[in-house]
Coordinates of C-alpha atoms in Angstrom, one line a residue:
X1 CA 61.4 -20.0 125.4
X2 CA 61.6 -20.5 129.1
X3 CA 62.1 -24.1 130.6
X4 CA 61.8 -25.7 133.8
X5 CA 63.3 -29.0 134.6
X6 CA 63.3 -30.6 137.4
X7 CA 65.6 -33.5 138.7
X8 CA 66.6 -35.5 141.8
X9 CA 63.7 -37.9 142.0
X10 CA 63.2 -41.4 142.2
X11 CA 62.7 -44.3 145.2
X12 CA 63.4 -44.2 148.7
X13 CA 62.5 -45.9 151.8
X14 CA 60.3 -44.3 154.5
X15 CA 62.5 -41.9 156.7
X16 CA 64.4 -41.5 153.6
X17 CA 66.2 -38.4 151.9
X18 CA 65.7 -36.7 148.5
X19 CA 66.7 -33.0 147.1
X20 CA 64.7 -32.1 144.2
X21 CA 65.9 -29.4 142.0
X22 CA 64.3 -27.2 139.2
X23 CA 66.6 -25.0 136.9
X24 CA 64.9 -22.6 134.6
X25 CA 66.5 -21.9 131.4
X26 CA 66.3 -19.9 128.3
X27 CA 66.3 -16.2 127.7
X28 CA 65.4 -15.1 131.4
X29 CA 65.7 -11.9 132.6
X30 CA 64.8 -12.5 136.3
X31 CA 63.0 -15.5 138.1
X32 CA 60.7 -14.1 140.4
X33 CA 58.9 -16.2 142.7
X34 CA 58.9 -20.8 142.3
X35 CA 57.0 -23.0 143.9
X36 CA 56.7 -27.1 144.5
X37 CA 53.9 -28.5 143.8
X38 CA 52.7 -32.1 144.1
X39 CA 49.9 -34.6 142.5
X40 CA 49.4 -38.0 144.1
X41 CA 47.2 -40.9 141.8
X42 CA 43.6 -39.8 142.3
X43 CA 44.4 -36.7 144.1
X44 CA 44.6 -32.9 143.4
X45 CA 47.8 -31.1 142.8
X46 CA 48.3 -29.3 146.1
X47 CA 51.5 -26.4 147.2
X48 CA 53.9 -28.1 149.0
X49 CA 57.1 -24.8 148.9
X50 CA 56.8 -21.7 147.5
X51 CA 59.9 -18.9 147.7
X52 CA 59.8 -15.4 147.3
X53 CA 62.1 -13.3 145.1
X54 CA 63.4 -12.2 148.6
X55 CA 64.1 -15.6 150.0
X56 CA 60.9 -15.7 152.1
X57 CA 59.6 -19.0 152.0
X58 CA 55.9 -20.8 152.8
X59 CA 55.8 -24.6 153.8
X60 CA 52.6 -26.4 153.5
X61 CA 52.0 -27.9 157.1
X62 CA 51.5 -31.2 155.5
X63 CA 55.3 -31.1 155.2
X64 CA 55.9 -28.6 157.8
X65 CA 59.5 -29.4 160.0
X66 CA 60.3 -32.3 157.2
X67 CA 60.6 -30.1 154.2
X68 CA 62.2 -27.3 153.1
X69 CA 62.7 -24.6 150.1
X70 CA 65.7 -22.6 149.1
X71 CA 67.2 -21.1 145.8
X72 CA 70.1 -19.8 144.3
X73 CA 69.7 -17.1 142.0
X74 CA 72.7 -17.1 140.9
X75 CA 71.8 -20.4 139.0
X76 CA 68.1 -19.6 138.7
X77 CA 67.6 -23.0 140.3
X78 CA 65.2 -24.1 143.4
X79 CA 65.8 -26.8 145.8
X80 CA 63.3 -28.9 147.8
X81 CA 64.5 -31.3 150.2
X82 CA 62.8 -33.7 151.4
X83 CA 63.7 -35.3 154.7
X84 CA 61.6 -38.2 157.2
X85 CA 60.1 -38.8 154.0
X86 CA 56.6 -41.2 154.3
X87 CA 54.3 -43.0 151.9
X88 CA 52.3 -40.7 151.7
X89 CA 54.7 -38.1 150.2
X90 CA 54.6 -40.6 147.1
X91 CA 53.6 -38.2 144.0
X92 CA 54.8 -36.6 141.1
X93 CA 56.5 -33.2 142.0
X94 CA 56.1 -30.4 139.5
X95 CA 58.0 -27.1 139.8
X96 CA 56.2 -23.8 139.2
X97 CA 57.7 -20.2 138.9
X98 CA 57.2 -16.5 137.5
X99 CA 59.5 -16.0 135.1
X100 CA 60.7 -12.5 133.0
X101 CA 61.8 -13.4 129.3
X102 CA 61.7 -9.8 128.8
X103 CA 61.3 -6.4 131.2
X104 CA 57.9 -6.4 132.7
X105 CA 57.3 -9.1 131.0
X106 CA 56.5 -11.8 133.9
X107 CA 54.8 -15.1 132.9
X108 CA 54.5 -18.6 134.5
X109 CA 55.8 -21.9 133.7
X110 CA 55.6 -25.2 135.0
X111 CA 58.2 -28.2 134.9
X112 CA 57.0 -31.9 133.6
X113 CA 57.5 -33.2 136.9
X114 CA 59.5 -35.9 138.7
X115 CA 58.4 -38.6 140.4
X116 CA 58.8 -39.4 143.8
X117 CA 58.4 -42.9 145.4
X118 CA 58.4 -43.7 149.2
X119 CA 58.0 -47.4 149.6
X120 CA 59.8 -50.6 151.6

């Protein structure tokens, strides 16, 4: 069974700093593309960061020049970090990805999602 947990969450000021990271785990036999969403109270879950299997990388201009998305393979983890941070990047961040647990085999998962909190 293939997990994906994200971490690095929590509450920062505006103009603030956080790195969110998703590890997937289990029997994996290659991560394939993962993505960031987020989900705001009363608001749809929109892309924030996706990354390709190659490294090539899509930035929602919402977060455009703030945000960023990178991975190591190696670890089968993503990274999103989050810089100049507002209020309105308050949400709960969920990780998504394309995962093999077996040769062609390719399914996708999603994280349970941390919360982040921009507030004074």
């Amino acid at each position: 069974q293939v997990q994906l947990v994200e971490s690095g969450g929590g509450l920062v000021q505006p103009g603030g700093s956080l790195r969110l990271s998703c590890e997937a785990s289990g029997i994996i036999v290659s991560v394939y593309s993962m993505r960031w969403y987020r989900q705001a109270p009363g608001k749809e879950r929109e892309l924030v960061a996706a990354i390709g299997f190659s490294g090539g990388t899509n930035i929602a201009d919402s977060v455009k020049g703030r945000f960023a998305i990178s991975k190591d393979n190696a670890k089968k983890t993503a990274y999103l970090q989050m810089n100049s941070l507002k209020p309105e990047d308050t949400a709960v961040y969920y990780c998504n990805a394309d995962v093999a647990d077996r040769p062609n085999n390719v399914r996708n998962y999603w994280g349970q999602g941390t919360q982040v909190t921009v507030t004074v």
